[in-house]
């Protein structure tokens, strides 16, 4: 057989198998008619074609065509998962399930692939299964500290790339809940307390995922702002405040990325569960924002059949308790219209076409760990935040006669990662995943890189920090002490306080007393209090640094990379400064794992309310401004090894953009993050600054640049509950620009008409 004939034969086989596949769906009669070529043929029944295969058609048309060809059973099959799979010992793992958190079998006769979903908040979970590898990225909050949309995109692209390599076609990461509660155990999966920063950075992340032809996701929709009591709590917040805070973050991210999925959360929102909340799912997400993808429930977050479906949930995960047989029965009984089921299926299928997972399914290959590590390191380098640098204690000098005492945080071994479903399995970790509730350190040793950069003549000692007196002794012997402190956070828990756990405040205090040149490196999942901040010379927030973290930390401490990150959250001085001095429902009795705090107290679950009207719109820095409280470190704050000056603010017609000049006034190259805030006219009833735009600028020593920052018209508006939409009030708008929410040297006032 020549090559030509072989190709022709295989094409024929393909065509024949298409005919075969197509005929199965049309039934045996059609098959027989197809074979008996002479028989008179009613066109529709005999022309075996799959017009949705035509990639030139738009995703909605393709989905419509495919949905028309589906049986009721096939439609039902697509709107729920197939059980807990690998997540629960003993649960069935269906054929084709790639070992991630979610699996929806496809419909081979129509050419629709399976959906294999993997948790991938900060890298892929369940990679250890079958000895696969996944890159641990820095925490999302660390990525957001870069204020660099390109880093958000890269972050998502790493996740998408590795999902493909591992045979997954959907990410279920993309956390965009606001950091309204700074002690929330999942803050490391989220970006910021500000909706514009959160939405923009996580929107880029989801775009990055989808750039790899993998379905993206945004979660947990919505008001899932604490873990304590998350399965039962009722988050209460008035409509305007919700629209302008938590919903706005989602609106921005979803508008940018058009993600395949939006995951509805466990909690209730103003009475109804988030997964059966018509207001948030249909009125806002689908009608106001025009979202075309599908709403999938958080795992076991579905609570009903008819109510959930009619409210707007499109897919139950991970099982079929409500969207399997009960939904089929409801459709047959007419309590759920066929049109609604078709809409659910359409949304799933159109997302598969739109993202490319049908036309370009993932092809497994070995993940490149080095590329992943370099990407992770780059993101971390931009996201590290230098919070204090008294007397130029940093950058550290290398060379002879240097003595550095490195203390604590397991810095000899590696870096801390966050827990829960965002846990990336450590290289060589337990097959099937890491153990829930057990902190995992990744082998990227800051000590190793600090030693490397200090040079062979320097003496860099290590003390574990477990004995405070010993640590102080070690610190006293060195010129500089670098103390690593950690705060482990995880899904399913909140922290009782902002204080560092495990006596680490005492450790820092003792070291600072022993050594006047003490630098603290924080590996935390969110803001913490620092009662010792005045006693140390340097403070660096590294968040959970990711697999390139050890090197990134050393690069910034030694100044190979200039510090440039800025805080995406306010660091309160103590818990008493917060709108909720205690996490609602979390008490020493309910324990740290306060998942069902309401039930724990023997109360009706319905009674467990978190009253977000206490702060309403005043999330994070807005609260501190209005209440006139001075935080430890303000939102948007971060130092550099160089300095910057701002000048020449100009506001374009209609405040569509602002431009200004940033000059690097120091002796080193560096990046500055310029922040633009607006304060609305008095009549808006919002007496606080809000972030309206930002830009990251790279400047050589002495260089300056004129920067133009666009301002989205939406960010100048307020939500009108009467109009169920956004409006601009007429009056004087003040626009301020600078390098921190607390230091805004440029100011202009413009008058804008109502709109
Ligand atoms: C989490 C989700 C996660 C899901 C699947 C839930 O417990 O809240 O974020 O995607 O589990 O693992």
XYZ file of C-alpha atoms and ligand atoms in Angstrom:
767
model
C 0.000 0.000 0.000
C 1.387 3.428 -0.916
C 1.327 6.250 1.562
C -1.302 7.942 -0.570
C -3.600 4.941 -0.418
C -3.063 4.618 3.319
C -4.069 8.243 3.860
C -7.104 7.810 1.628
C -8.086 4.627 3.457
C -7.801 6.234 6.832
C -9.842 9.219 5.635
C -12.448 6.774 4.409
C -12.418 4.978 7.719
C -12.912 8.288 9.424
C -15.826 9.138 7.205
C -17.311 5.694 7.658
C -16.976 5.903 11.389
C -18.657 9.300 11.281
C -21.542 7.736 9.401
C -21.632 4.959 11.929
C -21.536 7.299 14.898
C -24.154 9.549 13.377
C -26.469 6.666 12.674
C -26.412 5.399 16.233
C -28.110 8.587 17.245
C -30.651 8.364 14.478
C -31.546 4.793 15.369
C -31.317 1.517 13.526
C -33.926 2.520 10.982
C -31.772 5.332 9.734
C -28.759 3.031 9.566
C -30.678 0.575 7.441
C -31.900 3.352 5.201
C -28.359 4.637 4.903
C -27.230 1.222 3.699
C -30.189 0.631 1.371
C -29.213 3.454 -0.930
C -32.085 3.006 -3.367
C -34.903 3.525 -0.905
C -36.702 6.897 -1.081
C -35.205 9.043 1.634
C -36.837 11.834 3.622
C -33.926 14.242 3.686
C -33.738 15.164 7.380
C -33.669 11.596 8.650
C -31.049 10.269 6.315
C -28.516 13.005 5.785
C -26.042 12.140 8.446
C -24.237 15.344 9.170
C -22.830 17.050 12.183
C -23.011 20.674 11.179
C -21.770 21.819 14.592
C -18.379 20.471 13.532
C -18.009 23.484 11.306
C -15.528 25.666 13.173
C -16.457 28.624 10.982
C -19.817 28.868 12.750
C -20.082 30.847 15.962
C -20.185 28.923 19.266
C -23.857 29.668 19.902
C -24.961 28.382 16.508
C -22.818 25.285 16.919
C -24.253 24.672 20.375
C -27.831 25.138 19.155
C -27.251 22.631 16.379
C -25.777 20.093 18.756
C -28.391 20.530 21.489
C -31.108 19.866 18.890
C -29.551 16.491 18.193
C -29.487 15.429 21.857
C -31.881 13.125 23.629
C -33.337 14.106 26.995
C -31.013 11.633 28.739
C -27.986 13.143 27.050
C -28.989 16.626 28.107
C -29.434 15.515 31.698
C -26.063 13.772 31.599
C -24.352 17.081 30.843
C -25.808 19.118 33.691
C -24.289 17.244 36.607
C -21.044 15.625 37.686
C -20.439 11.962 38.163
C -19.706 11.861 41.875
C -16.865 12.605 44.232
C -14.359 10.579 42.191
C -10.866 10.693 43.626
C -11.864 13.243 46.269
C -13.622 10.683 48.456
C -12.150 7.318 49.256
C -14.433 4.606 47.955
C -16.276 6.833 45.444
C -16.512 5.600 41.864
C -13.919 6.968 39.449
C -15.510 6.652 36.004
C -13.543 5.730 32.911
C -12.223 8.895 31.319
C -12.042 10.727 34.659
C -8.630 12.347 34.750
C -8.490 12.414 38.535
C -9.523 16.019 39.138
C -12.321 17.372 41.306
C -15.015 17.192 38.632
C -15.928 14.983 35.718
C -18.790 15.235 33.230
C -18.824 12.504 30.590
C -19.149 13.737 27.028
C -21.284 12.400 24.205
C -18.984 10.547 21.805
C -21.652 10.010 19.145
C -21.910 13.777 18.777
C -18.187 14.399 19.094
C -18.573 16.161 22.445
C -15.584 15.459 24.720
C -15.678 14.771 28.454
C -15.198 17.701 30.789
C -12.304 17.081 33.143
C -12.107 19.783 35.813
C -9.180 20.389 38.119
C -8.878 22.672 41.096
C -6.225 25.143 40.129
C -6.400 28.235 42.297
C -2.617 28.615 42.643
C -1.515 25.728 40.428
C -3.035 22.338 39.735
C -4.293 20.151 42.540
C -4.213 16.368 42.172
C -1.079 16.445 40.119
C 0.623 13.848 42.280
C -1.783 11.256 40.971
C 0.029 9.186 38.403
C 3.196 11.075 39.406
C 2.311 14.154 37.460
C 3.837 17.467 38.406
C 2.356 20.932 38.723
C 3.923 24.311 39.336
C 3.090 25.925 42.654
C 2.504 29.571 41.802
C 2.696 32.350 44.383
C -0.649 32.945 46.076
C -3.204 34.944 44.085
C -2.920 37.800 46.598
C 0.826 37.867 45.844
C 0.195 37.990 42.115
C -2.275 40.838 42.699
C 0.402 42.694 44.689
C 2.244 43.124 41.400
C -0.625 45.274 40.108
C 0.614 44.029 36.755
C -2.074 42.635 34.450
C 0.665 40.855 32.492
C 1.502 38.849 35.622
C -2.173 37.957 36.025
C -2.221 36.731 32.460
C 0.991 34.772 32.848
C -0.349 33.217 36.041
C -3.426 31.934 34.233
C -1.405 30.834 31.214
C 0.822 28.649 33.419
C -2.284 27.020 34.886
C -3.877 26.552 31.463
C -0.689 25.186 29.931
C -0.202 22.621 32.666
C -3.878 21.642 32.722
C -3.576 20.807 29.039
C -0.365 18.917 29.607
C -2.094 16.838 32.244
C -5.179 16.125 30.163
C -7.616 18.508 31.877
C -9.837 20.838 29.893
C -11.334 22.993 32.638
C -9.903 25.005 35.508
C -12.050 25.534 38.568
C -9.835 28.235 40.052
C -10.308 31.963 39.615
C -11.232 33.166 43.125
C -12.342 36.782 43.031
C -14.258 37.210 46.310
C -13.254 40.439 47.980
C -10.988 40.327 50.996
C -13.731 41.793 53.137
C -12.737 39.638 56.111
C -8.941 39.788 56.516
C -8.912 36.620 58.635
C -10.674 34.531 55.967
C -8.714 31.295 55.459
C -9.018 31.548 51.681
C -7.669 35.059 51.221
C -4.518 33.647 49.639
C -6.754 32.395 46.804
C -8.286 35.840 46.377
C -6.748 39.035 45.068
C -7.695 42.134 46.968
C -10.149 44.097 49.082
C -10.799 46.393 46.119
C -13.184 45.371 43.329
C -11.285 47.147 40.537
C -7.933 45.581 41.421
C -9.475 42.148 42.106
C -11.614 42.112 38.996
C -8.806 43.284 36.729
C -6.159 40.883 38.031
C -8.382 37.811 38.214
C -9.995 38.716 34.886
C -6.508 38.586 33.371
C -5.859 35.311 35.152
C -8.947 33.695 33.644
C -8.028 35.093 30.229
C -4.617 33.500 30.646
C -6.197 30.134 31.399
C -8.479 30.371 28.391
C -5.618 31.511 26.142
C -4.468 27.883 26.402
C -7.785 26.556 25.051
C -8.867 25.353 28.449
C -12.161 26.385 30.035
C -11.743 28.982 32.763
C -13.797 29.655 35.856
C -14.501 32.461 38.286
C -15.574 31.655 41.859
C -17.097 31.662 44.559
C -20.133 33.611 43.453
C -20.890 35.403 45.765
C -20.307 36.888 49.246
C -18.280 33.813 50.287
C -16.095 36.142 52.309
C -15.425 33.926 55.308
C -15.093 30.198 55.826
C -16.639 29.992 59.279
C -20.146 28.656 58.769
C -19.797 28.873 55.005
C -22.250 26.039 54.326
C -25.036 27.678 56.250
C -24.300 31.335 56.787
C -26.564 34.010 55.434
C -24.519 36.939 54.142
C -26.669 40.027 54.454
C -25.849 43.154 52.493
C -27.963 45.845 50.864
C -28.204 45.805 47.087
C -26.304 48.985 46.343
C -23.373 48.065 48.536
C -23.225 44.556 47.096
C -23.277 45.872 43.539
C -20.499 48.345 44.237
C -18.236 45.939 46.126
C -18.292 42.152 45.825
C -20.462 42.006 42.701
C -18.368 44.650 40.954
C -15.238 42.502 41.306
C -17.052 39.620 39.623
C -18.568 41.903 36.993
C -15.152 43.166 35.940
C -13.467 39.745 35.881
C -16.355 38.044 34.094
C -16.705 40.891 31.608
C -13.014 40.688 30.737
C -12.536 36.929 30.571
C -15.951 35.615 29.576
C -15.098 32.479 31.518
C -16.744 29.183 30.627
C -17.858 28.684 34.217
C -18.941 30.703 37.213
C -19.045 28.678 40.425
C -21.844 29.598 42.823
C -20.802 29.467 46.453
C -21.945 27.515 49.525
C -23.348 30.377 51.583
C -26.676 32.134 51.400
C -27.015 35.687 50.157
C -29.817 37.775 51.625
C -31.783 34.636 52.443
C -31.359 32.336 49.463
C -28.462 29.970 48.884
C -26.033 31.412 46.355
C -26.748 28.428 44.087
C -30.479 29.088 44.119
C -30.426 32.842 44.222
C -32.381 34.282 41.333
C -31.178 37.807 41.993
C -27.463 37.054 41.801
C -27.598 34.269 39.193
C -30.221 35.425 36.740
C -31.035 39.084 37.328
C -27.432 40.189 37.784
C -25.065 37.647 36.239
C -27.058 36.595 33.219
C -29.372 39.554 32.573
C -27.458 42.635 33.751
C -24.013 41.408 32.728
C -25.072 39.247 29.775
C -23.045 36.230 30.914
C -23.239 33.418 28.359
C -21.353 30.625 30.131
C -22.656 28.199 32.741
C -23.122 28.363 36.483
C -21.771 25.294 38.276
C -22.330 24.724 41.958
C -19.574 24.527 44.477
C -19.089 20.925 45.562
C -22.358 19.875 47.188
C -23.548 23.459 47.061
C -26.784 22.575 45.236
C -29.809 22.459 47.525
C -32.796 21.817 45.269
C -33.888 20.900 41.780
C -36.622 23.223 40.553
C -35.687 26.240 42.653
C -31.989 26.029 41.753
C -32.624 25.472 38.052
C -35.156 28.261 37.779
C -32.897 30.587 39.747
C -30.114 30.047 37.205
C -27.806 27.218 38.284
C -26.804 25.238 35.194
C -24.712 22.363 36.500
C -24.633 20.455 39.776
C -21.254 19.344 41.087
C -19.959 16.899 41.913
C -22.946 14.505 41.838
C -26.461 14.147 40.492
C -28.622 14.309 43.610
C -30.760 17.174 42.284
C -29.849 17.536 38.610
C -29.941 13.831 37.706
C -33.160 11.798 37.893
C -35.102 14.491 39.826
C -34.406 17.038 37.103
C -35.368 14.603 34.370
C -38.638 13.978 36.218
C -39.209 17.711 36.642
C -38.731 18.305 32.921
C -41.134 15.501 32.054
C -43.641 16.878 34.580
C -43.216 20.362 33.153
C -42.115 22.005 36.409
C -38.848 22.798 34.642
C -39.507 23.892 31.053
C -37.585 22.046 28.326
C -36.432 25.452 27.135
C -34.638 26.019 30.436
C -32.916 22.630 30.258
C -31.901 23.456 26.694
C -30.531 26.772 27.899
C -28.440 25.011 30.569
C -27.028 22.567 28.046
C -26.512 25.299 25.471
C -24.440 27.299 27.960
C -22.182 24.315 28.658
C -21.736 23.301 25.036
C -21.252 26.850 23.728
C -18.521 27.363 26.319
C -16.788 24.218 25.109
C -16.878 25.454 21.524
C -15.939 29.031 22.452
C -12.829 28.040 24.402
C -11.598 25.514 21.864
C -11.835 22.354 23.936
C -13.887 20.614 21.235
C -11.718 21.587 18.284
C -8.377 21.483 20.091
C -8.591 18.972 22.935
C -5.628 18.750 25.296
C -2.778 16.502 24.301
C -0.913 15.026 27.226
C 2.769 15.724 27.582
C 5.201 16.052 30.438
C 4.921 19.370 32.271
C 8.059 21.491 32.027
C 8.917 22.152 35.686
C 11.695 24.621 34.898
C 9.539 26.859 32.747
C 6.908 26.767 35.483
C 9.416 27.615 38.211
C 10.833 30.542 36.244
C 7.338 31.920 35.619
C 6.443 31.488 39.297
C 9.635 33.254 40.346
C 9.008 36.188 38.030
C 5.481 36.675 39.374
C 6.729 36.476 42.958
C 9.503 38.985 42.300
C 6.930 41.522 41.141
C 4.570 40.743 44.008
C 6.902 40.900 47.016
C 6.092 43.992 49.060
C 8.782 45.893 50.912
C 6.948 47.362 53.902
C 9.783 48.855 55.916
C 13.412 49.661 55.183
C 14.863 51.813 57.925
C 18.384 53.098 57.481
C 18.722 51.218 54.236
C 19.079 47.841 55.993
C 18.078 46.380 52.639
C 19.287 45.431 50.130
C 21.754 43.181 51.928
C 25.367 43.492 50.915
C 27.220 40.433 49.783
C 30.895 39.734 50.173
C 33.479 38.964 52.744
C 33.087 39.498 56.453
C 29.303 39.392 56.211
C 27.476 37.442 58.858
C 23.774 36.800 58.500
C 21.589 34.831 60.909
C 18.611 33.295 59.121
C 15.942 32.245 61.586
C 12.624 30.379 61.484
C 9.931 29.653 58.914
C 11.609 26.428 57.750
C 13.660 28.692 55.497
C 16.323 25.980 55.352
C 13.856 23.699 53.578
C 11.495 25.814 51.564
C 8.382 27.945 51.425
C 4.869 27.559 52.833
C 1.802 26.939 50.671
C -1.910 27.427 51.400
C -4.218 24.505 52.143
C -7.592 23.122 51.092
C -8.700 22.574 47.532
C -6.046 25.097 46.449
C -3.304 22.804 47.721
C -0.875 21.984 44.957
C 0.798 18.645 45.626
C 4.438 18.977 46.526
C 6.889 17.463 44.049
C 7.057 13.797 44.884
C 4.053 14.268 47.185
C 1.463 11.743 48.233
C -0.207 10.113 45.213
C -3.768 11.346 45.040
C -3.120 14.592 46.817
C -1.886 16.110 50.019
C -3.501 15.517 53.356
C -6.300 17.962 54.199
C -5.366 20.194 57.113
C -1.633 19.549 56.997
C 0.576 22.486 55.940
C 2.854 21.722 53.006
C 6.248 23.351 52.452
C 7.716 23.328 48.977
C 11.414 22.771 48.328
C 12.518 26.244 47.349
C 14.877 27.093 50.165
C 15.401 30.809 50.861
C 18.463 29.865 52.941
C 20.100 28.184 49.997
C 19.661 31.207 47.760
C 20.621 33.646 50.503
C 23.860 31.698 51.003
C 24.489 31.674 47.274
C 24.018 35.413 46.966
C 25.888 36.294 50.149
C 28.990 34.794 48.563
C 31.362 32.107 49.659
C 33.183 34.379 52.139
C 30.048 35.265 54.053
C 28.783 33.260 57.024
C 25.075 32.569 56.840
C 23.810 30.576 59.828
C 20.406 28.978 60.321
C 18.339 28.564 63.460
C 14.913 26.911 63.333
C 13.394 29.545 65.610
C 11.595 27.002 67.730
C 13.464 28.073 70.869
C 13.226 31.840 71.270
C 16.323 32.140 73.491
C 18.449 30.090 71.108
C 17.247 32.169 68.170
C 18.163 35.375 69.990
C 21.645 33.982 70.656
C 22.109 33.159 66.984
C 20.892 36.649 66.031
C 23.287 38.336 68.450
C 26.281 36.771 66.693
C 25.454 38.176 63.242
C 25.531 41.582 61.585
C 22.034 41.087 60.229
C 19.211 38.806 61.359
C 16.594 37.694 58.826
C 13.572 36.140 60.538
C 11.037 34.185 58.517
C 7.556 34.074 60.027
C 4.629 32.071 58.675
C 0.861 32.009 58.951
C -0.762 28.927 57.455
C -4.245 29.440 56.007
C -6.625 27.025 54.391
C -10.073 26.524 52.995
C -12.447 25.467 55.759
C -10.964 27.682 58.464
C -10.526 31.283 59.425
C -8.005 32.771 61.772
C -9.316 33.903 65.159
C -7.084 36.976 65.053
C -4.690 38.925 62.871
C -1.859 37.886 65.200
C 0.797 35.547 63.946
C 0.374 32.048 65.378
C 2.847 29.900 67.322
C 4.502 32.519 69.478
C 6.195 34.098 66.465
C 5.608 37.662 67.717
C 7.742 36.770 70.741
C 10.361 35.270 68.430
C 10.643 38.458 66.385
C 10.739 40.631 69.494
C 13.535 38.571 71.014
C 15.566 38.588 67.810
C 15.059 42.330 67.364
C 16.290 42.903 70.893
C 19.390 40.824 70.205
C 20.184 42.349 66.830
C 19.538 45.978 65.795
C 19.550 45.009 62.106
C 16.599 42.681 62.044
C 14.643 42.051 58.855
C 11.367 40.109 58.935
C 10.133 38.126 55.939
C 6.442 37.231 56.158
C 4.914 34.210 54.481
C 1.238 34.793 55.191
C -2.083 34.214 53.477
C -3.274 37.756 54.150
C -2.725 40.705 56.444
C -1.332 40.116 59.923
C -0.668 42.411 62.851
C 2.940 43.243 63.757
C 3.266 44.508 67.322
C 7.049 44.518 66.783
C 7.024 46.644 63.627
C 8.765 49.600 65.298
C 11.538 47.378 66.673
C 12.740 45.893 63.392
C 14.477 47.672 60.527
C 13.110 45.764 57.559
C 9.812 44.053 56.722
C 9.058 42.157 53.511
C 5.700 40.526 52.741
C 6.318 37.492 50.516
C 2.819 35.926 50.850
C 2.982 32.217 49.946
C 5.896 32.567 47.547
C 5.478 29.579 45.204
C 8.090 27.203 43.828
C 10.374 30.022 42.664
C 9.954 31.718 46.030
C 13.272 30.975 47.718
C 15.147 32.556 44.863
C 12.741 35.470 44.477
C 13.061 36.348 48.167
C 16.868 36.252 47.979
C 16.830 38.319 44.783
C 14.824 41.066 46.454
C 16.688 40.928 49.794
C 20.014 41.280 47.978
C 18.667 43.827 45.504
C 19.260 41.812 42.341
C 15.608 42.620 41.792
C 14.210 45.905 43.009
C 11.199 45.638 45.321
C 8.052 46.863 43.593
C 4.885 45.172 44.891
C 2.163 47.137 46.663
C -0.423 45.962 49.154
C -3.738 44.856 47.654
C -5.199 44.866 51.190
C -5.029 47.104 54.203
C -2.948 45.809 57.100
C -4.891 46.807 60.208
C -2.867 47.467 63.344
C -5.111 45.089 65.299
C -8.465 43.287 65.174
C -10.250 46.094 67.037
C -9.788 48.407 64.046
C -11.809 46.123 61.753
C -15.562 46.446 61.045
C -15.973 43.024 62.654
C -13.464 42.810 65.514
C -14.260 39.088 65.608
C -15.028 36.718 62.750
C -18.792 36.197 62.993
C -19.588 32.734 64.354
C -15.998 31.835 65.140
C -15.415 31.252 68.832
C -12.938 29.152 70.773
C -15.763 26.611 71.137
C -16.514 26.299 67.436
C -12.799 26.013 66.876
C -10.769 27.090 63.951
C -12.622 24.790 61.642
C -15.862 26.673 62.004
C -17.424 25.290 58.844
C -20.747 24.656 60.504
C -20.560 27.142 63.300
C -24.310 27.755 63.177
C -25.131 24.110 63.659
C -22.385 23.768 66.245
C -24.185 26.163 68.520
C -27.308 24.064 68.253
C -29.023 26.967 66.517
C -31.060 26.682 63.381
C -28.760 27.132 60.433
C -31.110 29.879 59.220
C -30.166 32.030 62.182
C -26.498 32.255 61.316
C -26.209 35.672 59.782
C -23.140 37.646 58.846
C -24.174 41.258 58.757
C -22.066 42.919 56.088
C -24.218 46.032 56.367
C -21.962 46.926 59.308
C -19.401 48.156 56.796
C -21.551 48.040 53.642
C -19.525 49.705 50.925
C -16.707 50.515 53.310
C -14.548 47.510 52.549
C -10.865 47.731 53.488
C -9.270 51.132 52.972
C -12.634 52.857 52.599
C -13.527 51.841 56.160
C -10.231 53.195 57.480
C -10.718 56.498 55.683
C -14.301 57.080 56.769
C -13.709 55.928 60.349
C -10.479 57.903 60.476
C -8.418 54.961 61.680
C -4.744 54.645 60.896
C -3.785 51.163 59.796
C -0.391 49.571 60.222
C 0.158 49.690 56.451
C -2.346 51.235 54.036
C -3.808 49.775 50.858
C -1.602 50.366 47.844
C 1.519 50.875 49.933
C 4.934 49.411 49.127
C 8.524 50.678 49.095
C 11.279 50.432 46.518
C 15.071 50.687 46.649
C 14.670 53.805 44.566
C 12.250 56.739 44.850
C 9.678 58.284 42.530
C 8.187 61.735 42.026
C 4.834 62.578 40.454
C 3.931 65.712 38.499
C 1.761 67.269 35.796
C -1.676 65.732 36.338
C -4.064 66.253 33.423
C -7.605 64.958 33.272
C -9.013 64.242 29.810
C -12.442 65.384 28.670
C -15.164 63.573 30.624
C -12.490 62.070 32.906
C -12.059 59.217 30.453
C -8.397 59.099 31.342
C -5.757 60.884 33.339
C -2.147 61.483 32.467
C 0.798 62.454 34.647
C 4.559 62.104 34.798
C 6.439 59.695 37.024
C 10.150 60.224 37.544
C 12.627 57.815 39.077
C 14.508 60.144 41.411
C 16.850 57.541 42.863
C 20.014 55.806 41.772
C 18.547 52.443 40.757
C 16.187 51.224 38.085
C 12.798 50.281 39.447
C 9.099 49.815 38.799
C 6.525 52.142 40.271
C 2.850 51.343 40.581
C 0.900 54.548 40.052
C -2.591 54.558 41.526
C -5.549 56.725 40.545
C -8.378 57.333 43.028
C -11.657 59.209 42.610
C -13.901 60.779 45.194
C -17.439 61.310 43.962
C -19.524 64.456 44.528
C -21.200 64.727 47.934
C -24.623 63.927 46.499
C -23.388 60.410 45.650
C -23.293 59.660 49.357
C -19.904 57.991 49.152
C -17.453 60.039 51.186
C -14.346 58.029 50.354
C -11.709 57.535 47.699
C -12.030 54.590 45.404
C -9.456 53.088 43.121
C -10.297 53.882 39.501
C -7.154 52.833 37.668
C -3.485 51.993 37.972
C -0.355 51.499 35.914
C 2.947 49.804 36.496
C 5.838 51.794 35.072
C 9.451 50.621 34.646
C 11.973 53.423 34.935
C 15.743 53.513 34.688
C 17.524 55.636 37.299
C 16.761 59.277 36.580
C 14.258 58.479 33.827
C 10.735 59.796 33.654
C 7.638 58.859 31.724
C 4.264 60.383 31.045
C 1.667 57.806 31.794
C -1.941 57.738 30.652
C -4.361 55.703 32.719
C -7.819 55.101 31.286
C -10.732 55.365 33.703
C -13.687 53.154 32.991
C -16.894 55.241 33.014
C -18.373 52.569 35.288
C -15.934 53.446 38.066
C -17.301 56.970 38.204
C -20.845 55.728 38.705
C -23.001 54.578 41.593
C -25.555 51.795 41.552
C -29.126 53.029 41.577
C -31.491 50.501 43.114
C -34.432 52.420 41.672
C -33.135 52.099 38.142
C -31.527 48.709 38.727
C -28.498 50.102 36.957
C -25.504 52.412 37.191
C -25.675 56.192 36.970
C -23.295 59.085 37.218
C -24.326 61.884 39.524
C -23.548 65.400 38.392
C -21.032 67.497 40.321
C -17.400 67.911 41.319
C -15.202 64.824 41.096
C -11.858 64.827 42.783
C -9.114 62.760 41.195
C -5.932 61.942 43.060
C -2.805 60.165 41.914
C 0.175 58.734 43.739
C 2.010 55.695 44.968
C -0.262 54.648 47.860
C -3.851 55.227 48.982
C -2.358 57.221 51.844
C 0.008 59.343 49.781
C -1.466 61.017 46.740
C 0.583 64.057 45.741
C -1.426 64.934 42.628
C -4.977 66.201 42.769
C -7.437 67.676 40.282
C -11.084 68.488 40.432
C -13.392 68.135 37.461
C -17.026 68.806 37.046
C -19.047 66.088 35.339
C -22.655 66.096 34.280
C -25.166 63.505 35.411
C -25.367 60.513 33.091
C -14.252 24.433 47.253
C -14.103 24.801 45.801
C -13.467 23.673 45.052
C -14.299 22.416 45.223
C -13.753 21.219 44.496
C -14.921 23.088 47.434
O -14.782 22.659 48.750
O -14.975 25.433 47.933
O -13.343 25.976 45.690
O -13.325 24.009 43.700
O -14.353 22.110 46.603
O -12.606 20.738 45.069
